PDB file of N, CA and C and ligand atoms in Angstrom:
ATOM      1  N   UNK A   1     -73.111  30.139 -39.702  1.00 67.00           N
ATOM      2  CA  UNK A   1     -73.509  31.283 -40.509  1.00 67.00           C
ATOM      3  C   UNK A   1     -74.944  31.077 -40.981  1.00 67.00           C
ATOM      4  N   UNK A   2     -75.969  31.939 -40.842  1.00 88.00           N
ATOM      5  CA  UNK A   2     -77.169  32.025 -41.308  1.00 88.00           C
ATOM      6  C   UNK A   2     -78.176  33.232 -41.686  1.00 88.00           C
ATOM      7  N   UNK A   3     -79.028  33.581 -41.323  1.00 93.00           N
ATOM      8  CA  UNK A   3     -79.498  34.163 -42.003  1.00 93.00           C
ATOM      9  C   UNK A   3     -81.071  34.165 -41.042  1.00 93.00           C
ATOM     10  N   UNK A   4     -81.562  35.587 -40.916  1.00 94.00           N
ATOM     11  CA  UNK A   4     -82.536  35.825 -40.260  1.00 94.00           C
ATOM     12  C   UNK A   4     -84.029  36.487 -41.222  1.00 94.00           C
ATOM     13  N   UNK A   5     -85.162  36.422 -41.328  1.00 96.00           N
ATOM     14  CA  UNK A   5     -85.954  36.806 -42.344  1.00 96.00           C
ATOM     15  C   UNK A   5     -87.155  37.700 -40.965  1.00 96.00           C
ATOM     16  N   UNK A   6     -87.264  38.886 -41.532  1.00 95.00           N
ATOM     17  CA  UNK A   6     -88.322  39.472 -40.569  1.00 95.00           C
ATOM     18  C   UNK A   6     -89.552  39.490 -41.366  1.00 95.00           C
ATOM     19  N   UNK A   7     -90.904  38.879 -40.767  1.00 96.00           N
ATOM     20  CA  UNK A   7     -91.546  38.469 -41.644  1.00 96.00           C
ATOM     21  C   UNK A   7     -92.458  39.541 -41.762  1.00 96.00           C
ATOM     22  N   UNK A   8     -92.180  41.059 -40.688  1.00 97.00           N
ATOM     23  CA  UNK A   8     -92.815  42.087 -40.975  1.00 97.00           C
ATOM     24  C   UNK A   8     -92.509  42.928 -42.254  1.00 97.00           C
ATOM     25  N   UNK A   9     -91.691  42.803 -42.348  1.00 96.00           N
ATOM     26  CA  UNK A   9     -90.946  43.542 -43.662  1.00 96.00           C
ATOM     27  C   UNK A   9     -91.357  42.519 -44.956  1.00 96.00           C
ATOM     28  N   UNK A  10     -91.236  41.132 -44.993  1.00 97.00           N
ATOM     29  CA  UNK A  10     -90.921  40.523 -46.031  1.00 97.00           C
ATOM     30  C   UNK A  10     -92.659  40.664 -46.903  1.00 97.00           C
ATOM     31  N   UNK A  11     -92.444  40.799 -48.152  1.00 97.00           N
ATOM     32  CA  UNK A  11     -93.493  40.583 -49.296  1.00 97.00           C
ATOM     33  C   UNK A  11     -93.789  40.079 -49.816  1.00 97.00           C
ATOM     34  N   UNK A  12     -92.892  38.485 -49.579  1.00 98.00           N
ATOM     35  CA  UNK A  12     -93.439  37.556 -50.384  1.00 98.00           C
ATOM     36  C   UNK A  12     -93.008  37.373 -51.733  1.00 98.00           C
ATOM     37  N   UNK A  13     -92.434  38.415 -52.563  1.00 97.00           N
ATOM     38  CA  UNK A  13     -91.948  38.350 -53.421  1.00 97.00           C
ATOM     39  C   UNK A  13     -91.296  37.025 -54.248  1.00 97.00           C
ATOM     40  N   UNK A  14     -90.598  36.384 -53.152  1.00 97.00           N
ATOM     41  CA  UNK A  14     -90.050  34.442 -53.753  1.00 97.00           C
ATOM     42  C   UNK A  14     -88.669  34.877 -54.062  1.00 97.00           C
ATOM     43  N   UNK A  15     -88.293  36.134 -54.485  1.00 97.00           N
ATOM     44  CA  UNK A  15     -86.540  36.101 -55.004  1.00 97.00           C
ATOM     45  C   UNK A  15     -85.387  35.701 -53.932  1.00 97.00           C
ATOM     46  N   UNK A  16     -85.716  35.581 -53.043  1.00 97.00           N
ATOM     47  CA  UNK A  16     -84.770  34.707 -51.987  1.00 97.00           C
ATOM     48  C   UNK A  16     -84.778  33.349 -51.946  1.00 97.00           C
ATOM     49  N   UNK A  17     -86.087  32.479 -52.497  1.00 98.00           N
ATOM     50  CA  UNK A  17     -86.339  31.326 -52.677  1.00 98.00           C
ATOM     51  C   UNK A  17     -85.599  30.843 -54.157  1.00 98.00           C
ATOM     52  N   UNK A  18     -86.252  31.695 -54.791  1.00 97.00           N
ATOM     53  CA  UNK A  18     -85.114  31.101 -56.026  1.00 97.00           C
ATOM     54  C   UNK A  18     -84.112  31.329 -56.336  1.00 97.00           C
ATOM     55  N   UNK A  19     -82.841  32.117 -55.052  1.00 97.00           N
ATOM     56  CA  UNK A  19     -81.757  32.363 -55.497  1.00 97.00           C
ATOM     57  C   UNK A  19     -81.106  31.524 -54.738  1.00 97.00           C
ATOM     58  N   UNK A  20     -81.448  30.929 -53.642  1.00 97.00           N
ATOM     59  CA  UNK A  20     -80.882  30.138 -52.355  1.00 97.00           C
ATOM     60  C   UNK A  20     -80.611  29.107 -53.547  1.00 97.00           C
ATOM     61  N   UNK A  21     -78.834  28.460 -53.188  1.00 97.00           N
ATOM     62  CA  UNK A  21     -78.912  27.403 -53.969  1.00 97.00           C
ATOM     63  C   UNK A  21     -79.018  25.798 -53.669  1.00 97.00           C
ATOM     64  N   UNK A  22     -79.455  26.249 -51.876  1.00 96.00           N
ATOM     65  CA  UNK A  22     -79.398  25.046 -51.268  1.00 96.00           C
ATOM     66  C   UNK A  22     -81.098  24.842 -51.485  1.00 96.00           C
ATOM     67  N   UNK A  23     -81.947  25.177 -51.516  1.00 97.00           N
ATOM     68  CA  UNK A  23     -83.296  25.505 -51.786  1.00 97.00           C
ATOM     69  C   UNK A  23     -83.537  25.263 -49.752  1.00 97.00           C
ATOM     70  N   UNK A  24     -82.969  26.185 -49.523  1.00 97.00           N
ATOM     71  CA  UNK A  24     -83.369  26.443 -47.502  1.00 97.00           C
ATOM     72  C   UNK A  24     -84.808  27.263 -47.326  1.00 97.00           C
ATOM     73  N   UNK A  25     -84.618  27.563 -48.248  1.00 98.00           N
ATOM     74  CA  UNK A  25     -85.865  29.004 -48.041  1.00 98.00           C
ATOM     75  C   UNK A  25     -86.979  28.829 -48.469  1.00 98.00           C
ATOM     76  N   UNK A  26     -87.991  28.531 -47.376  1.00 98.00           N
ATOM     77  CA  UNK A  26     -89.391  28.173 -47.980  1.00 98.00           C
ATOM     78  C   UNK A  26     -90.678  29.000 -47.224  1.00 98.00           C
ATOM     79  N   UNK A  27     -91.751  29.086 -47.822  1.00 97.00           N
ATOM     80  CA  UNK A  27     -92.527  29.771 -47.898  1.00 97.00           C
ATOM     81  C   UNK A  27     -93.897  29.211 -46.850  1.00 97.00           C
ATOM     82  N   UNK A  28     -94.273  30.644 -45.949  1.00 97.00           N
ATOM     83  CA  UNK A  28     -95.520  29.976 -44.820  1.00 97.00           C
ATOM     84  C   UNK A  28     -96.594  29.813 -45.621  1.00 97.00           C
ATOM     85  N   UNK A  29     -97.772  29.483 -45.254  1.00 97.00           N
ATOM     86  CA  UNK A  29     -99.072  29.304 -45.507  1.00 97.00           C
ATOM     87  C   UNK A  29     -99.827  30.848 -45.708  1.00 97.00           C
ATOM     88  N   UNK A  30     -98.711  32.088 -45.135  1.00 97.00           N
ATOM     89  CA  UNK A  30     -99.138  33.430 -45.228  1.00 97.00           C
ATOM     90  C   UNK A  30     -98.346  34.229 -46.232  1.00 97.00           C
ATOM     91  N   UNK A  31     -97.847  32.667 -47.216  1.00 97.00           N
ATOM     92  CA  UNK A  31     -96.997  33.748 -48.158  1.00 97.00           C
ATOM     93  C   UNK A  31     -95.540  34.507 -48.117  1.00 97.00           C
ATOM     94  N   UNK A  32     -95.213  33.917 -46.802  1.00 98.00           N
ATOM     95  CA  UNK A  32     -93.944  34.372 -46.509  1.00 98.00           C
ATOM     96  C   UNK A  32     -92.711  33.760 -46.635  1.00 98.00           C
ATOM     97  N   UNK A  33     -91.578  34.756 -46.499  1.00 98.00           N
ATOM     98  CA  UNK A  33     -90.633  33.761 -46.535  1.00 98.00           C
ATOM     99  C   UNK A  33     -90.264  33.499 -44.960  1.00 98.00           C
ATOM    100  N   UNK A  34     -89.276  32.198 -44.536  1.00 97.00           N
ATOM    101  CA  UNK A  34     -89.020  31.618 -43.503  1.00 97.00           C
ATOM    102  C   UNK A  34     -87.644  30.931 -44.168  1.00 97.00           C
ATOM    103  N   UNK A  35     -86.728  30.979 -42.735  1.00 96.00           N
ATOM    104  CA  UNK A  35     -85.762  29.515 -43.541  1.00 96.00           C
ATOM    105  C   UNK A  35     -86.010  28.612 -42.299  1.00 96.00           C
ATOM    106  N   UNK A  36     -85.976  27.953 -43.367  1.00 95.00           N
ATOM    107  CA  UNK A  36     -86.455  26.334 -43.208  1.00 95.00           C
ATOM    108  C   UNK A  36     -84.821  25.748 -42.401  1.00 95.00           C
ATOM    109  N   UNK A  37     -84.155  25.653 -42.885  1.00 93.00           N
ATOM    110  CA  UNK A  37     -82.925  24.930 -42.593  1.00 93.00           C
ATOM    111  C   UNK A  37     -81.349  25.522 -42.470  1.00 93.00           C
ATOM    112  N   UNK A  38     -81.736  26.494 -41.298  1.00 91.00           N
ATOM    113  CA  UNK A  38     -80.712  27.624 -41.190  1.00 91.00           C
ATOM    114  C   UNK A  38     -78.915  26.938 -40.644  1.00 91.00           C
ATOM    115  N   UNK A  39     -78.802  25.213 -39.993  1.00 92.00           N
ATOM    116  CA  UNK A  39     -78.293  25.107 -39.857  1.00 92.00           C
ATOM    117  C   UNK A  39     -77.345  25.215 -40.911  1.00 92.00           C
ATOM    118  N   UNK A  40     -77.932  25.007 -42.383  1.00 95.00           N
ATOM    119  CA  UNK A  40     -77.189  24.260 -43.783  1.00 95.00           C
ATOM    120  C   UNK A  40     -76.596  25.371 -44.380  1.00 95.00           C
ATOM    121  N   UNK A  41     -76.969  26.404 -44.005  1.00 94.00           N
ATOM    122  CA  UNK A  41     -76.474  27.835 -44.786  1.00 94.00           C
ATOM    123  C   UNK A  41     -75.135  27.525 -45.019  1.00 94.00           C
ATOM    124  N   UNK A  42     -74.495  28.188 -45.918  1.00 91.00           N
ATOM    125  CA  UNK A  42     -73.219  28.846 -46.332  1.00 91.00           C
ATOM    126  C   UNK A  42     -72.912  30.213 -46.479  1.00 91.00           C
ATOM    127  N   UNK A  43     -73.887  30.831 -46.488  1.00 89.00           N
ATOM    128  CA  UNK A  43     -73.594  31.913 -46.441  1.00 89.00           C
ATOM    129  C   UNK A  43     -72.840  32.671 -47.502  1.00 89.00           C
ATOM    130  N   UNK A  44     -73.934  32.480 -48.584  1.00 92.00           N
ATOM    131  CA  UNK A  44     -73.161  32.673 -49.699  1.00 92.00           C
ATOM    132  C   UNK A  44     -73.999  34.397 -50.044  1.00 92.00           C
ATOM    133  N   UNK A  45     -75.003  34.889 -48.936  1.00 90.00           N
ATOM    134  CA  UNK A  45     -75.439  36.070 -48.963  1.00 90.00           C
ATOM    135  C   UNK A  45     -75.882  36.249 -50.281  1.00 90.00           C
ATOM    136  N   UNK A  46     -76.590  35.406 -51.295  1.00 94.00           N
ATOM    137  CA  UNK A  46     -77.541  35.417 -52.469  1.00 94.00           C
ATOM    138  C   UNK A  46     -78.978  36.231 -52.150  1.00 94.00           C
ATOM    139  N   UNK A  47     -79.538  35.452 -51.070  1.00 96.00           N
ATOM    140  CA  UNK A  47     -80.952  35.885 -50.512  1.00 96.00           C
ATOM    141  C   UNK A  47     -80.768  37.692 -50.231  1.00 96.00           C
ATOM    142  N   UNK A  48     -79.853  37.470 -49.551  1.00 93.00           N
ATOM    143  CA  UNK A  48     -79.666  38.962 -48.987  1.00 93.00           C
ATOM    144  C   UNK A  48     -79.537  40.257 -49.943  1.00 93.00           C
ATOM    145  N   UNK A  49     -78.539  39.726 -50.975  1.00 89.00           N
ATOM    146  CA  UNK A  49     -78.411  40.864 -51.987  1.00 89.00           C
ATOM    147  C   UNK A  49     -79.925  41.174 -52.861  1.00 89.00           C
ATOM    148  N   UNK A  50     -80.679  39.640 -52.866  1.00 92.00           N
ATOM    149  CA  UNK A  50     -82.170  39.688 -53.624  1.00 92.00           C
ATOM    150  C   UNK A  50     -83.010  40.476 -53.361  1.00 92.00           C
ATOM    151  N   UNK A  51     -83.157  40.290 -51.799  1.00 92.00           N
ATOM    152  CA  UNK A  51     -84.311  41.163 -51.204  1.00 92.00           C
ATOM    153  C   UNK A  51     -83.849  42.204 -50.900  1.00 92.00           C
ATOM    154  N   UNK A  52     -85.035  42.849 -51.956  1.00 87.00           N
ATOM    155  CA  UNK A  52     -85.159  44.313 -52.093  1.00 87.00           C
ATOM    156  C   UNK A  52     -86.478  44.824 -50.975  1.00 87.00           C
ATOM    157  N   UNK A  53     -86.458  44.599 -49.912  1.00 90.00           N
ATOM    158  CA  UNK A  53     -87.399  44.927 -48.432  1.00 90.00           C
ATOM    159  C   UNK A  53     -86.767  44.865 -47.064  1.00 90.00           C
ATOM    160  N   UNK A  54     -85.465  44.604 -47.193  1.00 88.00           N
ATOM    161  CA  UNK A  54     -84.313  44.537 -46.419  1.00 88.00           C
ATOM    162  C   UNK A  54     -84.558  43.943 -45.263  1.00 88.00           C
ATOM    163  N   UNK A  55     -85.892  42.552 -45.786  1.00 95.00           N
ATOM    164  CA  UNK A  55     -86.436  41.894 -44.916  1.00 95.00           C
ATOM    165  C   UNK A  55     -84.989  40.482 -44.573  1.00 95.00           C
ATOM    166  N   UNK A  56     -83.995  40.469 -44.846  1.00 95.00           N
ATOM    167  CA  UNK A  56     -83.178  39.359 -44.723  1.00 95.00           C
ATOM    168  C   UNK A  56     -82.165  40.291 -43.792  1.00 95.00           C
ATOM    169  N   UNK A  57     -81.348  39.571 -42.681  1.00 94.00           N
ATOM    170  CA  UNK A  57     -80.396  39.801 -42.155  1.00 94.00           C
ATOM    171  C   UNK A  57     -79.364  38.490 -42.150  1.00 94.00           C
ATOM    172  N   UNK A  58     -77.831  39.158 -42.539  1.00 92.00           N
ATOM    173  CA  UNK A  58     -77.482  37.876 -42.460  1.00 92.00           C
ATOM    174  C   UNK A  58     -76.661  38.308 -41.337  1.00 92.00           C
ATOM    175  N   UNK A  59     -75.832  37.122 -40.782  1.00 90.00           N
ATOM    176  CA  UNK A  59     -75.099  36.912 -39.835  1.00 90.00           C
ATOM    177  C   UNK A  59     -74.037  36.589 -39.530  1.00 90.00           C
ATOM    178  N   UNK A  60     -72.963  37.817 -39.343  1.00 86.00           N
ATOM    179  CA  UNK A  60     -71.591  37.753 -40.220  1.00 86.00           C
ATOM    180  C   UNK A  60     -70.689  37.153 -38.865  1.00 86.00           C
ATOM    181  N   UNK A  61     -70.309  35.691 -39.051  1.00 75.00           N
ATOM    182  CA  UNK A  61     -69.753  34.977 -37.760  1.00 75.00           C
ATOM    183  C   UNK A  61     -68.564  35.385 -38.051  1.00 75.00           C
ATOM    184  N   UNK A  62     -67.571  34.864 -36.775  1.00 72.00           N
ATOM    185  CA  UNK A  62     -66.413  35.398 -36.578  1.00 72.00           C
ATOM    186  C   UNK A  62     -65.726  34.651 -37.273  1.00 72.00           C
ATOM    187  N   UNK A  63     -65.679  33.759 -38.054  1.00 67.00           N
ATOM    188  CA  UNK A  63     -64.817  32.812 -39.081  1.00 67.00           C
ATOM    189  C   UNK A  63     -64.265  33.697 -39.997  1.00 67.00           C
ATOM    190  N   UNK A  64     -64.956  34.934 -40.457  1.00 65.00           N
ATOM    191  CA  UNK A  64     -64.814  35.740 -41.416  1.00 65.00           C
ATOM    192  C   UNK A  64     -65.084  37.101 -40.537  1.00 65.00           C
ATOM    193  N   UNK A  65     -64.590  37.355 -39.280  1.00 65.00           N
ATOM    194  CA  UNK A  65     -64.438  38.587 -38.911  1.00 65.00           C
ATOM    195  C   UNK A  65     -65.356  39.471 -38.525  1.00 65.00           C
ATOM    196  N   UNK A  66     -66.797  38.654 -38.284  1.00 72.00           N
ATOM    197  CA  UNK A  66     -67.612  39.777 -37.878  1.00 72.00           C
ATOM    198  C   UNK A  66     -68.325  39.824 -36.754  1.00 72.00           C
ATOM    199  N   UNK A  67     -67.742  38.461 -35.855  1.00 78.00           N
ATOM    200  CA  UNK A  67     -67.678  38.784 -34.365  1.00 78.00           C
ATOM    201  C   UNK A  67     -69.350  38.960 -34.092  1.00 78.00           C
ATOM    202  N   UNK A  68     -70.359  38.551 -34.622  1.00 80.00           N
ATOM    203  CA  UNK A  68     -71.341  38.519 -34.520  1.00 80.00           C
ATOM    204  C   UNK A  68     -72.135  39.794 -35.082  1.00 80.00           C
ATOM    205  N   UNK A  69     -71.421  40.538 -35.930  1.00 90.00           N
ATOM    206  CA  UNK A  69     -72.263  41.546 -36.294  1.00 90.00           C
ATOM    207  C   UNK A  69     -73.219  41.041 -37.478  1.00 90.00           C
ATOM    208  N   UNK A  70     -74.232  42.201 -38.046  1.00 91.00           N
ATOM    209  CA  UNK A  70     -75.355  42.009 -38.669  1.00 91.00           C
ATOM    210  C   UNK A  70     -75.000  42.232 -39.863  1.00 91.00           C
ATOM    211  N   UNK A  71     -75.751  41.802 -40.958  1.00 90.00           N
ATOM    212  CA  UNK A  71     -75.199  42.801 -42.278  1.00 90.00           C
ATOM    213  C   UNK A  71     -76.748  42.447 -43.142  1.00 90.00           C
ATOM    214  N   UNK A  72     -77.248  43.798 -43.475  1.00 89.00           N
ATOM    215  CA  UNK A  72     -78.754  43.929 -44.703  1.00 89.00           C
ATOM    216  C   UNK A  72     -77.944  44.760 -45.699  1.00 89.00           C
ATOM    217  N   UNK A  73     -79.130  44.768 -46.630  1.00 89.00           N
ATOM    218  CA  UNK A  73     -78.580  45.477 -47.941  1.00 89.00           C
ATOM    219  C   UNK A  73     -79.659  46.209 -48.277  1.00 89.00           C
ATOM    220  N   UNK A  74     -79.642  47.355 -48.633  1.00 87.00           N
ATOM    221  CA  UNK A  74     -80.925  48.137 -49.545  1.00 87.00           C
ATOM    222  C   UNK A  74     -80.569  48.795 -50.831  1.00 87.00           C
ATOM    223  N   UNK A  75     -81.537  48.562 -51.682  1.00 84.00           N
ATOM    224  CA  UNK A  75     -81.643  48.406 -53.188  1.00 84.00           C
ATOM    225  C   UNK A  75     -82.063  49.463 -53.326  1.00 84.00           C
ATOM    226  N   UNK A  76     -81.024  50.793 -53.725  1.00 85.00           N
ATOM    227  CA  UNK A  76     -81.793  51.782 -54.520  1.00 85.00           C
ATOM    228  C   UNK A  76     -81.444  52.037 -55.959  1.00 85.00           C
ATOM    229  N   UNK A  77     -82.342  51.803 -57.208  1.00 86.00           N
ATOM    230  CA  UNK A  77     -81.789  52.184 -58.450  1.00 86.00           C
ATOM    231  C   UNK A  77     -80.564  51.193 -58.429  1.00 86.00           C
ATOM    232  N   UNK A  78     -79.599  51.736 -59.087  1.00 90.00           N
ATOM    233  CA  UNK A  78     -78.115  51.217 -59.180  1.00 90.00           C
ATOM    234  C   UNK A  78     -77.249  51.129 -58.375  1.00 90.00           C
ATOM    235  N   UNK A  79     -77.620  51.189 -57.213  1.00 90.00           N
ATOM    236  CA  UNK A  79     -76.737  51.424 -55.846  1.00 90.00           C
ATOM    237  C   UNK A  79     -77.383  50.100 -55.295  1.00 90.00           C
ATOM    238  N   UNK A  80     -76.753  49.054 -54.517  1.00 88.00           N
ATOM    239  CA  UNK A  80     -76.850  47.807 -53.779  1.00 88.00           C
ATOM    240  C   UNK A  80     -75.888  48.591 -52.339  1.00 88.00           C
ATOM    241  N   UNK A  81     -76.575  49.240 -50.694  1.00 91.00           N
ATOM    242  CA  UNK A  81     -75.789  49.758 -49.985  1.00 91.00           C
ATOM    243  C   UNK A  81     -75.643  48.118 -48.936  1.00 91.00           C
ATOM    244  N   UNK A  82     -75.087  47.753 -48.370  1.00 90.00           N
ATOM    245  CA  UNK A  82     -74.746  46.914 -47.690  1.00 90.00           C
ATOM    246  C   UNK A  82     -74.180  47.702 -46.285  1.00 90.00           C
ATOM    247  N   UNK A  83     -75.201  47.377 -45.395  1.00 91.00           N
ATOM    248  CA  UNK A  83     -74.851  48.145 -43.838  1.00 91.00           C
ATOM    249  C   UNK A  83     -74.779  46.954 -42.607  1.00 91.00           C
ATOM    250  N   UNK A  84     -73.516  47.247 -42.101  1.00 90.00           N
ATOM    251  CA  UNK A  84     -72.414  46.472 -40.845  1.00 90.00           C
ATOM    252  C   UNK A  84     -73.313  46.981 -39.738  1.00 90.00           C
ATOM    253  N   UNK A  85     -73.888  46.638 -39.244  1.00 91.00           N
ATOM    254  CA  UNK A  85     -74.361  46.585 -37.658  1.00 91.00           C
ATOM    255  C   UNK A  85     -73.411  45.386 -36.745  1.00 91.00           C
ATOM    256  N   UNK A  86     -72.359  46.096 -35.774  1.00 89.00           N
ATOM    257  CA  UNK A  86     -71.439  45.649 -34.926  1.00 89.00           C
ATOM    258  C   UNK A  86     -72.284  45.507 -33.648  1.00 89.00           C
ATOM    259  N   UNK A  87     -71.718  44.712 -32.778  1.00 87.00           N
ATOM    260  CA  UNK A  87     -72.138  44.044 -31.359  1.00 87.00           C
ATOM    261  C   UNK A  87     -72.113  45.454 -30.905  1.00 87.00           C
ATOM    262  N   UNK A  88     -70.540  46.242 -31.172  1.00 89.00           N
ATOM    263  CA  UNK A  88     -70.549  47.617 -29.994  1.00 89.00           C
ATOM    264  C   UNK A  88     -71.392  48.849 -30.870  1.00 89.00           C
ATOM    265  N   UNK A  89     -72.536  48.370 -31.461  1.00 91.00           N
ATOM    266  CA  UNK A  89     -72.954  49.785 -31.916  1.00 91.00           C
ATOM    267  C   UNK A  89     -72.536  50.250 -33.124  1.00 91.00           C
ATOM    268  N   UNK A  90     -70.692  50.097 -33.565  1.00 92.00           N
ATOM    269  CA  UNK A  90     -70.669  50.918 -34.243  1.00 92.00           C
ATOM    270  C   UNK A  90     -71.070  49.988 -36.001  1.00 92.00           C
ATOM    271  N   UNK A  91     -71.510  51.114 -37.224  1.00 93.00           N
ATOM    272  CA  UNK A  91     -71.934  50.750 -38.328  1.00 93.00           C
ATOM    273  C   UNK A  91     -71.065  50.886 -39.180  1.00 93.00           C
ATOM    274  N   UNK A  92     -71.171  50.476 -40.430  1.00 92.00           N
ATOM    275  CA  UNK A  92     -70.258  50.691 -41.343  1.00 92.00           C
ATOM    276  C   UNK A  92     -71.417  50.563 -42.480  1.00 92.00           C
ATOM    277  N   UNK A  93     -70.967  51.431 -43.911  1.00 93.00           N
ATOM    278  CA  UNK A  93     -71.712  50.991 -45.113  1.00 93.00           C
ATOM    279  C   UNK A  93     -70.908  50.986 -46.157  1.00 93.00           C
ATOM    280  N   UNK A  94     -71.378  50.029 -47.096  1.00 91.00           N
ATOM    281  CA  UNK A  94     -70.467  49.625 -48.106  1.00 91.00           C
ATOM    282  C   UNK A  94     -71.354  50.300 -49.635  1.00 91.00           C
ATOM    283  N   UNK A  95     -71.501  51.297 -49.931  1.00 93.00           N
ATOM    284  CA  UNK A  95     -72.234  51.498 -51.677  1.00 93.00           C
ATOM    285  C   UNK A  95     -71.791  50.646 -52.588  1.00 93.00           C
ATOM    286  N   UNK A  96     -71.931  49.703 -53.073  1.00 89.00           N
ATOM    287  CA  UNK A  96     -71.945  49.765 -54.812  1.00 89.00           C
ATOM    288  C   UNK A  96     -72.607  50.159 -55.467  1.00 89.00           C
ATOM    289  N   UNK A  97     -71.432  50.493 -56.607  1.00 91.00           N
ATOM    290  CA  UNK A  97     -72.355  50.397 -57.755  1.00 91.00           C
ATOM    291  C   UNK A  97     -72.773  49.620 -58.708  1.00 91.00           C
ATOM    292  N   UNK A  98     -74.002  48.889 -59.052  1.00 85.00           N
ATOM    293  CA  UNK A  98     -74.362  47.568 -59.537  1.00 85.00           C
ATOM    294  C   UNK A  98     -73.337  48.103 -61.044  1.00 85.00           C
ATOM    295  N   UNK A  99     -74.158  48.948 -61.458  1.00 86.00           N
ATOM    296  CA  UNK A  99     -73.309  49.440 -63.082  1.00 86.00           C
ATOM    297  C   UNK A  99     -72.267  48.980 -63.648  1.00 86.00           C
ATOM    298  N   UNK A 100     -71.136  49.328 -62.190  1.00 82.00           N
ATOM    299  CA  UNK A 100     -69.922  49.184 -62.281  1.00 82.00           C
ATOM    300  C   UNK A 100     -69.065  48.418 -62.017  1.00 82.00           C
ATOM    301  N   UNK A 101     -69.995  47.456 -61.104  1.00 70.00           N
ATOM    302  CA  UNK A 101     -69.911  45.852 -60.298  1.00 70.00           C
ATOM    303  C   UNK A 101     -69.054  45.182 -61.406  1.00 70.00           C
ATOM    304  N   UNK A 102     -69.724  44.763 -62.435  1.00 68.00           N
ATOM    305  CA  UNK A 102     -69.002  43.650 -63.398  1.00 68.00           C
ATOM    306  C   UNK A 102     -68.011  44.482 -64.163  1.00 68.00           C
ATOM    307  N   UNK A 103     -67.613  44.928 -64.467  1.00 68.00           N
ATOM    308  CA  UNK A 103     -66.443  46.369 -65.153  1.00 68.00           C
ATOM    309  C   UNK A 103     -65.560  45.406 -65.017  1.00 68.00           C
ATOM    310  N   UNK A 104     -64.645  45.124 -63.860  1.00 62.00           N
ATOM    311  CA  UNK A 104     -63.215  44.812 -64.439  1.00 62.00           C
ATOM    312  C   UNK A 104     -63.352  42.869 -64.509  1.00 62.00           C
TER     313      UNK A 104
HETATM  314  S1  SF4 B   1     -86.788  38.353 -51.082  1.00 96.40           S
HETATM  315 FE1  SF4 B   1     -87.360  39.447 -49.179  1.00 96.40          FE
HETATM  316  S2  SF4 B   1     -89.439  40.172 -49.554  1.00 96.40           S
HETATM  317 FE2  SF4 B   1     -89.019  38.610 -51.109  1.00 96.40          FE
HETATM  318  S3  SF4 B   1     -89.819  36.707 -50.194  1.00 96.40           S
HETATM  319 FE3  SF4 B   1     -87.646  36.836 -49.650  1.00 96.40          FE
HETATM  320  S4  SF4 B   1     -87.586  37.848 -47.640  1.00 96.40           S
HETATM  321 FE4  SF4 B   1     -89.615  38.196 -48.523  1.00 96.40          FE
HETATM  322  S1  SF4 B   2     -77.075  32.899 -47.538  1.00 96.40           S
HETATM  323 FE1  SF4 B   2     -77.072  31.636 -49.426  1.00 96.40          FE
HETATM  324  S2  SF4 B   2     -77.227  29.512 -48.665  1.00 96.40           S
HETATM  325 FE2  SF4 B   2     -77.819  30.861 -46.968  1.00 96.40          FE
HETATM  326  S3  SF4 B   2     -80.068  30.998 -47.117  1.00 96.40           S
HETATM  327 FE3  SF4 B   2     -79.210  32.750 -48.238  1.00 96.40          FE
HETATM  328  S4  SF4 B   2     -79.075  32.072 -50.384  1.00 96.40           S
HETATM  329 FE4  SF4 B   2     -79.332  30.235 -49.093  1.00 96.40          FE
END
């Protein structure tokens, strides 16, 4: 399980660096992010929910059912959408609502 960073999208921002709790995620000489040590992941999808540039993809292995599909997240307002990109094409999206996230 790991985790992919497109460094066209990414801003540099650092909130994937300081949420990783393995500290994997380190930064180029151009300010970017990179992971450093993708074997070590867990996949605890911290980085992913952070970045708000939907520059992180993680990589949902089949241990947990996702047969190699993709999964990003985009941050609008109070909504965190989380979108399933499958091997055959098809997508799925998940809305939360951050608001309502911690409630029960
Ligand atoms: S959170 Fe996203 S935009 Fe910010 S440094 Fe990490 S990959 Fe780049
Ligand atoms: S998924 Fe978790 S362990 Fe893996 S790089 Fe992102 S924050 Fe670090």
């Amino acid at each position: 399980m790991s985790i992919a960073i497109n460094a066209d999208l990414c801003k540099g921002c650092k909130a994937c660096m300081a949420v990783c709790p393995g500290s994997l995620i380190k930064e180029t000489t151009e300010g970017k992010a990179y992971m450093k040590y993708p074997k070590d992941c867990w996949g605890c999808a911290s980085c992913v929910k952070e970045c708000h540039f939907g520059a992180i993809t993680f990589f949902l292995g089949a241990d947990i059912g996702g047969m190699g599909s993709k999964l990003t997240v985009d941050s609008k307002k109070d909504r965190l959408i989380w979108n399933i990109a499958r091997r055959d094409d098809t997508k799925e999206q998940i809305v939360i609502n951050t608001k309502e996230s911690n409630k029960y």
